[in-house]
Coordinates of C-alpha atoms and ligand atoms in Angstrom, one line a residue:
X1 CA 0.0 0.0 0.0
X2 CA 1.0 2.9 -0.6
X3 CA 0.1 6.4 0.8
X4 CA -0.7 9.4 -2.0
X5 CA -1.3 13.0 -0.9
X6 CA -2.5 14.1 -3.6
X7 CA -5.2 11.5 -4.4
X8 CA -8.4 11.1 -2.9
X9 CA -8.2 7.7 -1.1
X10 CA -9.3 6.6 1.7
X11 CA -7.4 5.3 4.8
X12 CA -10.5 3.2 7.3
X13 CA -8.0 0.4 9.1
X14 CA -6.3 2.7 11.0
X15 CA -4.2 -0.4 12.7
X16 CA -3.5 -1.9 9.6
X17 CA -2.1 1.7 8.7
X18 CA -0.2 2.2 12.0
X19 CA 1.4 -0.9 11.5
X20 CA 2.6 -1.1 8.3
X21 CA 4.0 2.6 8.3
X22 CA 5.5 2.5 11.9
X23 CA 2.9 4.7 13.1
X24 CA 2.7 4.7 16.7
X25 CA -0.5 4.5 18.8
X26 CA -1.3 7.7 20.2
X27 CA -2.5 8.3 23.9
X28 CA -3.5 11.6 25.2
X29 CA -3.5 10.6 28.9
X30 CA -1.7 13.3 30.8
X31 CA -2.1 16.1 28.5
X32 CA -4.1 19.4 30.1
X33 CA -7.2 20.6 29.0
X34 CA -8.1 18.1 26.6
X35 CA -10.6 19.6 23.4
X36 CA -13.3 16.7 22.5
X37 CA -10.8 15.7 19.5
X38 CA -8.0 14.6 22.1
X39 CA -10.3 13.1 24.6
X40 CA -12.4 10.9 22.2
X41 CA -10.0 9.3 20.7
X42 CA -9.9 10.6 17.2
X43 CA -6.1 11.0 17.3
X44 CA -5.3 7.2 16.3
X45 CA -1.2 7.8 15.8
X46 CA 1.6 9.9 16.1
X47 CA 5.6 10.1 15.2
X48 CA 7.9 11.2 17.9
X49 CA 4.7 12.6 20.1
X50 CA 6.9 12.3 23.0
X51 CA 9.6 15.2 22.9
X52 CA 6.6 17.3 22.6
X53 CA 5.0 16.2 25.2
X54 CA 8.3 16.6 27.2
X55 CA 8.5 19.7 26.1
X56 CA 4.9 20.7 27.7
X57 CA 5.4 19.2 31.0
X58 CA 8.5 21.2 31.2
X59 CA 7.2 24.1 29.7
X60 CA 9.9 24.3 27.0
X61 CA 9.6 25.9 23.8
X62 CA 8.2 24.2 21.3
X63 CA 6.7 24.6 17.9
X64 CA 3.2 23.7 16.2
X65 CA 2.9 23.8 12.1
X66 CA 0.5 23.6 9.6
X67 CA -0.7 24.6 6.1
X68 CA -3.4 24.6 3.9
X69 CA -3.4 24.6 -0.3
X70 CA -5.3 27.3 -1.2
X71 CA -7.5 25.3 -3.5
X72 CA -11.1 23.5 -2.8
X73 CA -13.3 24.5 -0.2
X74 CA -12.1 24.8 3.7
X75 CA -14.8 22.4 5.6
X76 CA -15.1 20.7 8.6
X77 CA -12.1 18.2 7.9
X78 CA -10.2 21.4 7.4
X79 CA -10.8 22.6 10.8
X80 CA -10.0 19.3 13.0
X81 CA -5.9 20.3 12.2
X82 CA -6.3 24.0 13.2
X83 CA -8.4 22.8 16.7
X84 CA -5.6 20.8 16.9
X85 CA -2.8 23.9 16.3
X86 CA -4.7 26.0 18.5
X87 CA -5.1 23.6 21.7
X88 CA -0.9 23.2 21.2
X89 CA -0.8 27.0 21.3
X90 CA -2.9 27.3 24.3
X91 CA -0.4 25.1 25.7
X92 CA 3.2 27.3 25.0
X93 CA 3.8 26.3 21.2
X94 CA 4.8 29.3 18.5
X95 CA 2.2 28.6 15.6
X96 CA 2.9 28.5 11.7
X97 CA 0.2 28.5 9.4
X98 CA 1.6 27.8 5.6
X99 CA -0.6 28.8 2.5
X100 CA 0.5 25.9 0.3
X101 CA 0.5 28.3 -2.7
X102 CA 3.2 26.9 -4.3
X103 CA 2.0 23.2 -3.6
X104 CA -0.8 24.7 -5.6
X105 CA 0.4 25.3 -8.5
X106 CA 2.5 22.3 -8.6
X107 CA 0.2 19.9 -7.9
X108 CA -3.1 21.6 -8.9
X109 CA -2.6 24.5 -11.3
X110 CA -3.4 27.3 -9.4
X111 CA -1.7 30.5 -10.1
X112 CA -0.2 32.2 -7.1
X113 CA -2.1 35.2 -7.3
X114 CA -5.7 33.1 -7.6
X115 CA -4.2 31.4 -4.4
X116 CA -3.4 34.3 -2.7
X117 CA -6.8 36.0 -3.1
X118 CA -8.4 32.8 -1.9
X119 CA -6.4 32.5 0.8
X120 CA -6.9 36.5 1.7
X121 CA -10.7 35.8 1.3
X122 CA -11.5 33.0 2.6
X123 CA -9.2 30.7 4.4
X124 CA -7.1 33.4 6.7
X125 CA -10.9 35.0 7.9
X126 CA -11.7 31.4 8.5
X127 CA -8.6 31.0 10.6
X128 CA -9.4 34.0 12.4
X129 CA -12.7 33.3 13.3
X130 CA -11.6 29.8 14.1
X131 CA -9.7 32.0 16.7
X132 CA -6.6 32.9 15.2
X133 CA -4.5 33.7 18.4
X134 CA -3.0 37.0 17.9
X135 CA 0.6 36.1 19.7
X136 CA 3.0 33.7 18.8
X137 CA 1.7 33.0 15.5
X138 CA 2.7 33.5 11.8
X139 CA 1.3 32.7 8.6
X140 CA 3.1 33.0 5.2
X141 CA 2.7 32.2 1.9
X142 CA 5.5 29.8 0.9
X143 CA 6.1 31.4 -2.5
X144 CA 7.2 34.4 -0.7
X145 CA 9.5 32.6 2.1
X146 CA 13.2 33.1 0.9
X147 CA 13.8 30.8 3.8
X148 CA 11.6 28.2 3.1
X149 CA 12.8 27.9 -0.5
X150 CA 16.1 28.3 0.4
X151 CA 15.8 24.8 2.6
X152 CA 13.9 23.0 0.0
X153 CA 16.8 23.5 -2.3
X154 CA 19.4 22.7 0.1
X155 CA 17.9 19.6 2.1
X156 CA 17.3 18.5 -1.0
X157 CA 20.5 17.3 -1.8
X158 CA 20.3 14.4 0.5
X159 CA 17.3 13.0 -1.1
X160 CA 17.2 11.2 -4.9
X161 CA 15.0 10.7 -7.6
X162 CA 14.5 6.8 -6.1
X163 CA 13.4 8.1 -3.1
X164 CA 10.9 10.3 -4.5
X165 CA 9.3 7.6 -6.3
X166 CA 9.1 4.8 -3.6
X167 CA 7.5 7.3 -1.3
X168 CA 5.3 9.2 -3.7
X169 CA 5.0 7.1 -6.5
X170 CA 5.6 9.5 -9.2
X171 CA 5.9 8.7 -12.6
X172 CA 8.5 9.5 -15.2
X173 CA 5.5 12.0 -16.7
X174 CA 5.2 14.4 -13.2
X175 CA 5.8 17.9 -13.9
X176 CA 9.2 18.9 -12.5
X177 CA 7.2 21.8 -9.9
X178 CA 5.4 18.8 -8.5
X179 CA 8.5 16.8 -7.8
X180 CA 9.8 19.0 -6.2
X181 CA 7.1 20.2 -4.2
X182 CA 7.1 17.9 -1.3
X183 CA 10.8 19.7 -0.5
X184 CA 8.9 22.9 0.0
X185 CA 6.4 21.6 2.3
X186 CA 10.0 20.3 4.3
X187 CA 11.1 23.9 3.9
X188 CA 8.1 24.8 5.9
X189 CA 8.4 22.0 8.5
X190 CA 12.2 22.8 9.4
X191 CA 12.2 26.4 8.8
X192 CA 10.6 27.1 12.3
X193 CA 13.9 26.1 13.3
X194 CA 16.0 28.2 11.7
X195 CA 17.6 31.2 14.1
X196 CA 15.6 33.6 12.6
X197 CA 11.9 31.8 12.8
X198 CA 12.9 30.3 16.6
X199 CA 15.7 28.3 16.4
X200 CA 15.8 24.5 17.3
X201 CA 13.0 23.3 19.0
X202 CA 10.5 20.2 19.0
X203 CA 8.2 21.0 16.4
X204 CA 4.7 19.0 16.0
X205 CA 2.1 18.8 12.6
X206 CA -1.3 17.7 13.1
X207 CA -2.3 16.0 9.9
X208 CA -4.1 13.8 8.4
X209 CA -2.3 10.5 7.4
X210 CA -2.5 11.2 3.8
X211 CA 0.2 13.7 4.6
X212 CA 2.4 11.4 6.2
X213 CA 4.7 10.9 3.3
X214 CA 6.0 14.4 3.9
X215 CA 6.4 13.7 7.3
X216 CA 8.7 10.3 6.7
X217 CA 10.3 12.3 4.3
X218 CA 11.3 15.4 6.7
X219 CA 12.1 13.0 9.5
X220 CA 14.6 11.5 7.2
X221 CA 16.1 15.0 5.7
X222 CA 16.5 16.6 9.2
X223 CA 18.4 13.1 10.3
X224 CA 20.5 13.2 7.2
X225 CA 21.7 16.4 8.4
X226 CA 23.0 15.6 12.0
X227 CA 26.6 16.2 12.7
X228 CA 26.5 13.5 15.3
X229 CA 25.0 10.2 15.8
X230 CA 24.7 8.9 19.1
X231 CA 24.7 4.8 19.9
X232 CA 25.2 2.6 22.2
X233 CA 28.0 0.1 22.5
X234 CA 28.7 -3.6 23.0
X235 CA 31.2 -3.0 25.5
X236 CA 29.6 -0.4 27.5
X237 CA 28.7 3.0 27.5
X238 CA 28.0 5.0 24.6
X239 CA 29.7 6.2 21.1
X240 CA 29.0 9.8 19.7
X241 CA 30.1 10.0 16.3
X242 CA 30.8 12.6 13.7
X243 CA 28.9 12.3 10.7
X244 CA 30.0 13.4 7.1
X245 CA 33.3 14.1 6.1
X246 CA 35.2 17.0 7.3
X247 CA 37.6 16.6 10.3
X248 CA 35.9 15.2 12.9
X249 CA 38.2 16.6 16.0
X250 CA 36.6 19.8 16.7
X251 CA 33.4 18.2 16.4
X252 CA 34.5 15.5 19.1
X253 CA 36.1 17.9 21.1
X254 CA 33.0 20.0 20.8
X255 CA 30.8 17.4 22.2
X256 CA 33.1 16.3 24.6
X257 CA 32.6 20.1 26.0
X258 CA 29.1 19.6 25.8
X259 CA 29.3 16.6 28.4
X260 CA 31.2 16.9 30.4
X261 CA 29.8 18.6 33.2
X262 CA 27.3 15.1 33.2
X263 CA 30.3 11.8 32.7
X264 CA 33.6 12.1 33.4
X265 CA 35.1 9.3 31.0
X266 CA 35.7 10.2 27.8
X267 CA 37.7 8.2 25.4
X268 CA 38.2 9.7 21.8
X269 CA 39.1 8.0 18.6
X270 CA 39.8 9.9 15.2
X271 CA 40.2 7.2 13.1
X272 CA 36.3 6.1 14.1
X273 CA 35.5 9.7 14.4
X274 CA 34.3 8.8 18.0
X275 CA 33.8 10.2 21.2
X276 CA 33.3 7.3 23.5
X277 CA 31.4 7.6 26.3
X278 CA 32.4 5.3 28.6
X279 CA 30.1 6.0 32.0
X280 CA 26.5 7.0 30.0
X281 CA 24.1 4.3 30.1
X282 CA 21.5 3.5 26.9
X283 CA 18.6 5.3 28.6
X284 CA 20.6 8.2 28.5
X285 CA 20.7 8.4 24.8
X286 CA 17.9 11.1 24.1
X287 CA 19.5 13.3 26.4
X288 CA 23.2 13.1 25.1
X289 CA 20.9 13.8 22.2
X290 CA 19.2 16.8 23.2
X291 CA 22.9 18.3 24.6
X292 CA 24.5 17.3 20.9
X293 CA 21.4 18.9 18.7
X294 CA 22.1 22.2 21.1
X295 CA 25.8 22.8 19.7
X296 CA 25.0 22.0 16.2
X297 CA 24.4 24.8 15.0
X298 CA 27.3 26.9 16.2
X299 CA 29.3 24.0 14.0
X300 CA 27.7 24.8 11.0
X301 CA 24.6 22.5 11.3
X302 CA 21.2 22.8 11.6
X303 CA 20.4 21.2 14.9
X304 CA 17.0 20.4 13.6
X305 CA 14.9 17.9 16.2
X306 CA 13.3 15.2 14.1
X307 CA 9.2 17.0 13.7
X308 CA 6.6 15.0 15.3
X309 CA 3.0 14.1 13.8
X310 CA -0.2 13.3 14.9
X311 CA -2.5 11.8 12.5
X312 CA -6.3 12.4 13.2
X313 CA -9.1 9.8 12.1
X314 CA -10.9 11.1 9.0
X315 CA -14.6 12.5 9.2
X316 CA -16.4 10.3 6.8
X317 CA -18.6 11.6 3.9
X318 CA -22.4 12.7 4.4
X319 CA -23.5 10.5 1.6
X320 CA -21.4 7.7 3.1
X321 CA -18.1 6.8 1.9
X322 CA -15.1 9.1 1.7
X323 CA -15.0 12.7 2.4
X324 CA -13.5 14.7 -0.3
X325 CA -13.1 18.4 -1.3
X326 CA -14.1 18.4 -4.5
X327 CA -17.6 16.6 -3.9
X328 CA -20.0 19.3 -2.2
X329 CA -22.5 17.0 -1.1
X330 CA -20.2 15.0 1.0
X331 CA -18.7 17.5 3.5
X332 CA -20.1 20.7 5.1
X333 CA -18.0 23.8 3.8
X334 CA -17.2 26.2 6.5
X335 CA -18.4 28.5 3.8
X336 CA -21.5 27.4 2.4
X337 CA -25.0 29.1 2.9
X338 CA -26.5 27.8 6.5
X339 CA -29.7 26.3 4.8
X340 CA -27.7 24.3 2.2
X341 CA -25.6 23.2 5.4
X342 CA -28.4 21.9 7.3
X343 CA -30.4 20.2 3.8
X344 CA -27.7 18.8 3.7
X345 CA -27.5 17.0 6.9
X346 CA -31.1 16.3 6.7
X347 CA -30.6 14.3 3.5
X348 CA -27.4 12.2 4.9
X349 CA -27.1 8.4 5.4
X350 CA -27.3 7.4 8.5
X351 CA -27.0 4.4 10.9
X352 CA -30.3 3.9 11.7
X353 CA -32.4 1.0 10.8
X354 CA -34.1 0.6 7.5
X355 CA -37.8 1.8 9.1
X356 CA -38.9 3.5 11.8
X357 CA -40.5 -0.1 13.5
X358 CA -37.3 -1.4 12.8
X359 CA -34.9 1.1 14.1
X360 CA -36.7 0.9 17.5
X361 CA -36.3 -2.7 18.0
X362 CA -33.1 -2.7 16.8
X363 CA -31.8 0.6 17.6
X364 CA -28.8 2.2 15.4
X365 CA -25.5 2.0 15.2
X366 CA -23.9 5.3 15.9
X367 CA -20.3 4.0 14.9
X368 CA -21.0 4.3 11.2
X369 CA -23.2 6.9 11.2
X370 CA -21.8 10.3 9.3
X371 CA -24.4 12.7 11.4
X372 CA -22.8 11.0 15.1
X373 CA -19.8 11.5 13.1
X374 CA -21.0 15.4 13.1
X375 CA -21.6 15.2 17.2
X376 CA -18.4 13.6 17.8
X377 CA -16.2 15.9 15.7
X378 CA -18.0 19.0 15.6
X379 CA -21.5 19.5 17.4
X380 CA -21.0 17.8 20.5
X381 CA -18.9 19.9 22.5
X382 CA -20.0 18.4 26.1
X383 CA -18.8 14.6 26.3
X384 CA -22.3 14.1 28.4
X385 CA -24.1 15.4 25.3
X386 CA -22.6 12.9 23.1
X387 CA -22.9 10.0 25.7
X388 CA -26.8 10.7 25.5
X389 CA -26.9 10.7 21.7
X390 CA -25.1 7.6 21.2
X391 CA -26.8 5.6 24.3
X392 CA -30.4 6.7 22.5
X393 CA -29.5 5.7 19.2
X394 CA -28.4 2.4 19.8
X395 CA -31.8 1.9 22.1
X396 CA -33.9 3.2 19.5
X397 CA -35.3 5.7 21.4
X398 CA -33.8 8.4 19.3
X399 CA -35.3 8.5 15.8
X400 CA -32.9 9.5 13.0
X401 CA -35.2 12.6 11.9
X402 CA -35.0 14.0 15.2
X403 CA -31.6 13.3 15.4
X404 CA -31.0 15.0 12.1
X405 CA -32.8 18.4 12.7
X406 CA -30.7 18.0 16.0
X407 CA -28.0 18.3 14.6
X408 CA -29.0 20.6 11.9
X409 CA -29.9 23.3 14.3
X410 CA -26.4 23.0 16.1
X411 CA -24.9 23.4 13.3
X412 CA -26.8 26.0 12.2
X413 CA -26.1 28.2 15.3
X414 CA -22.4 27.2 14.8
X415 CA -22.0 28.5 11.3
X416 CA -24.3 31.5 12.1
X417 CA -21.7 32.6 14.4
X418 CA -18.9 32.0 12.5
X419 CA -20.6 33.7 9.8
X420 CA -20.2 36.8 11.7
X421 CA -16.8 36.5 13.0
X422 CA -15.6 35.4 9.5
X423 CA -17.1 39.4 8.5
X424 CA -15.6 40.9 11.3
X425 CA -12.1 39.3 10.3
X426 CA -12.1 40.1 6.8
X427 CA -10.4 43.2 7.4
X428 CA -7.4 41.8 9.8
X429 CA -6.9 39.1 7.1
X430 CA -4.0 40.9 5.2
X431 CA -2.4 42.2 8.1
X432 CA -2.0 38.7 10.1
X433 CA -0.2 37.8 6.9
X434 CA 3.8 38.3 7.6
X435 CA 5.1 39.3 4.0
X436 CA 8.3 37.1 3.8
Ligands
LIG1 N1 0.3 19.7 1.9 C1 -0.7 20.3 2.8 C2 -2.1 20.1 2.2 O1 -2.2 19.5 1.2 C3 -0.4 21.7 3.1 C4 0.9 22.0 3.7 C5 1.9 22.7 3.2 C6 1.3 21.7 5.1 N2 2.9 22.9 4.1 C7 2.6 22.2 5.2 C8 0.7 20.9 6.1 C9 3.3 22.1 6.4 C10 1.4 20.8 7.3 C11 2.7 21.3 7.4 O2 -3.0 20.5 2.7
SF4_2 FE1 -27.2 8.4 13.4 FE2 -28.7 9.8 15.0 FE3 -29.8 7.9 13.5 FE4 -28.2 7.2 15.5 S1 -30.2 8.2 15.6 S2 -28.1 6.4 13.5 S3 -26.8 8.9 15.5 S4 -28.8 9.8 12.8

């Protein structure tokens, strides 16, 4: 199997996914102030999660990052990563928000300027009213991010045309703008590390799995670029080496200065470009780590940390099936006319029985129902609230009509007001924008 970004497939065994990428399962215990998302489970995997979540318990600085191409509609699938960005704010993280404008052209033939008067128009007043914190927070437009260019180019260099292919399946016939493209979106990732956007720092994306090729590929550019590698050793203790090929000695020596205050037994070797650490123990390892990342960039590195991910579940569509952004009548735009947003709940599949006798005998089965979907996501905001729904469908007691207009009117309040904040924002929108 094979994961595209670009298509529009759809990902439903999230286990079978997990497993065969190297996803980890994703537990929220222990994290503050948990939005509905978090606390019902809907996060199903993560990469690297935990020097995140280190960095929140200690109230380090961290990073959170995402991005949006400025082409379809923004609905509610759209809004479960920036719920996600804003809860890591709340909790310390310095937000970036890319507009994916030159992923847009690449990939779907936008001109820039078409994107940026989309993303002026529509999605940054969405953000806003989404609530759009107003510290700690940038958004860009990647075509006009010398820095963010600038990294695509360079990282690129430790990546091939093989590599490309095996993890986004191109063919000989992609445009050259579109292979390339997936560099820019690590541009964005790693740039919030560069001195001038924050420095090195964990840095998590919230995404949807069909992203997670970018991620693999990030994680695997910002490792090719260590200048040390830290492991452990048969005989003991642990070995820091210098990567690459210039003279390792002031590198060792460098670390060696970095650790010292912590071991006291040092033994270096030039010929295997090591610094041994003879009284560190495996457990250790991260934290050597950490100490090693810190220096590298006053040795010419980066010093990036390896970004985390957390992969959401997908909403699915309101006619059953997938989701997708270019099918109105599956998803609810955050956009769209109120009274086409609610017909359009009213007329959704559902879980319920096949009549009205039946559904009350049987009751309905709330698990593959898109309108519980629409509590659980969206609508629901008190977990009590969504406890009563599901308990009443699956007695029968609730009838899916009811259940519908329900949820129609709370949705209908919920795009009302956003309807209003989206008008009140429409004048900040080019100002949040930070022009480089
Ligand atoms: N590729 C993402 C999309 O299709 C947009 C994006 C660009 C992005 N840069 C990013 C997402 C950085 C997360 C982080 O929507
Ligand atoms: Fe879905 Fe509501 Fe019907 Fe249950 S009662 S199947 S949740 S629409």
């Amino acid at each position: 199997m094979r994961i595209d970004p670009w298509s529009s497939q759809s990902y439903a065994d999230y286990a079978r996914l997990r497993e065969e990428f190297g996803i980890e399962p994703f537990d929220a215990t222990g994290l503050p102030d948990q939005p509905p998302l978090f606390r019902r489970g809907l996060i199903f995997g993560h990469r690297g999660f935990g020097a995140v979540r280190r960095a929140i318990e200690r109230r380090e600085r961290f990073a959170v990052m995402s991005g949006l191409m400025p082409s379809g509609p923004m609905h509610l699938g759209h809004k479960m990563v920036l719920d996600q960005s804003l809860y890591f704010h709340s909790l310390g993280a310095d937000l970036f928000l890319a507009v994916a404008d030159i992923e847009a052209y690449a990939a779907r033939n936008i001109p820039l300027e078409k994107a940026r008067r989309l993303a002026e128009e529509i999605y940054i007043p969405n953000y806003i009213a989404l609530g759009l914190p107003e510290e700690r927070v940038q958004i860009y437009f990647q075509s006009r991010r010398q820095a963010v260019k600038d990294l695509a180019y360079l990282l690129g260099r430790r990546t091939n045309l093989t590599e490309m292919k095996a993890i986004y399946g191109f063919e000989d016939s992609v445009n050259m703008a579109h292979l390339f493209s997936p560099l820019v979106q690590v541009g964005d990732i790693l740039h919030v590390q560069l001195p001038d956007y924050g420095g090195p720092r964990p840095t998590l994306v919230p995404v949807g799995v069909d992203q997670d090729p970018h991620i693999r590929l990030t994680r695997d550019l910002a490792g090719a670029h260590r200048l040390f590698s830290v492991e452990p050793q048969k005989e003991g203790g642990i070995g820091v080496f210098a990567r690459g090929e210039e003279d390792p000695a002031p590198l060792l020596k460098a670390a060696k200065n970095a650790l010292k205050d912590r071991y006291g037994r040092f033994d270096e070797s030039i010929p295997y470009r090591a610094l041994f650490v003879r009284d560190a123990k495996n457990d250790e390892i991260p934290g050597i780590d950490r100490a090693l990342l810190k220096i590298e960039p006053s040795l010419g590195g980066y010093g990036f940390h390896p970004p985390a991910s957390t992969y959401h579940r997908f909403m699915s569509g309101l006619t059953g099936g997938k989701m997708s952004s270019s099918k109105p009548e599956t998803h609810i735009s955050l956009n769209e006319p109120v009274k086409e947003a609610m017909k359009k709940v009213m007329g959704a599949v559902t879980g319920g029985g096949a009549t009205v006798e039946e559904h009350r005998r049987l009751g309905g089965k709330p698990e593959v129902c898109p309108v519980y979907e629409l509590y659980m996501y969206h609508l629901a905001s008190d977990d009590a609230d969504l406890q009563e729904v599901n308990r009443t469908c699956r007695s029968g007691e609730r009838l899916c009509g009811n259940c519908k207009k329900e949820a129609a009117g709370l949705l209908e309040s919920f795009l009302k007001d956003f309807e209003e904040k989206r008008k009140a924002a429409a004048d900040r929108a080019k100002a949040v924008v930070r022009d480089d």
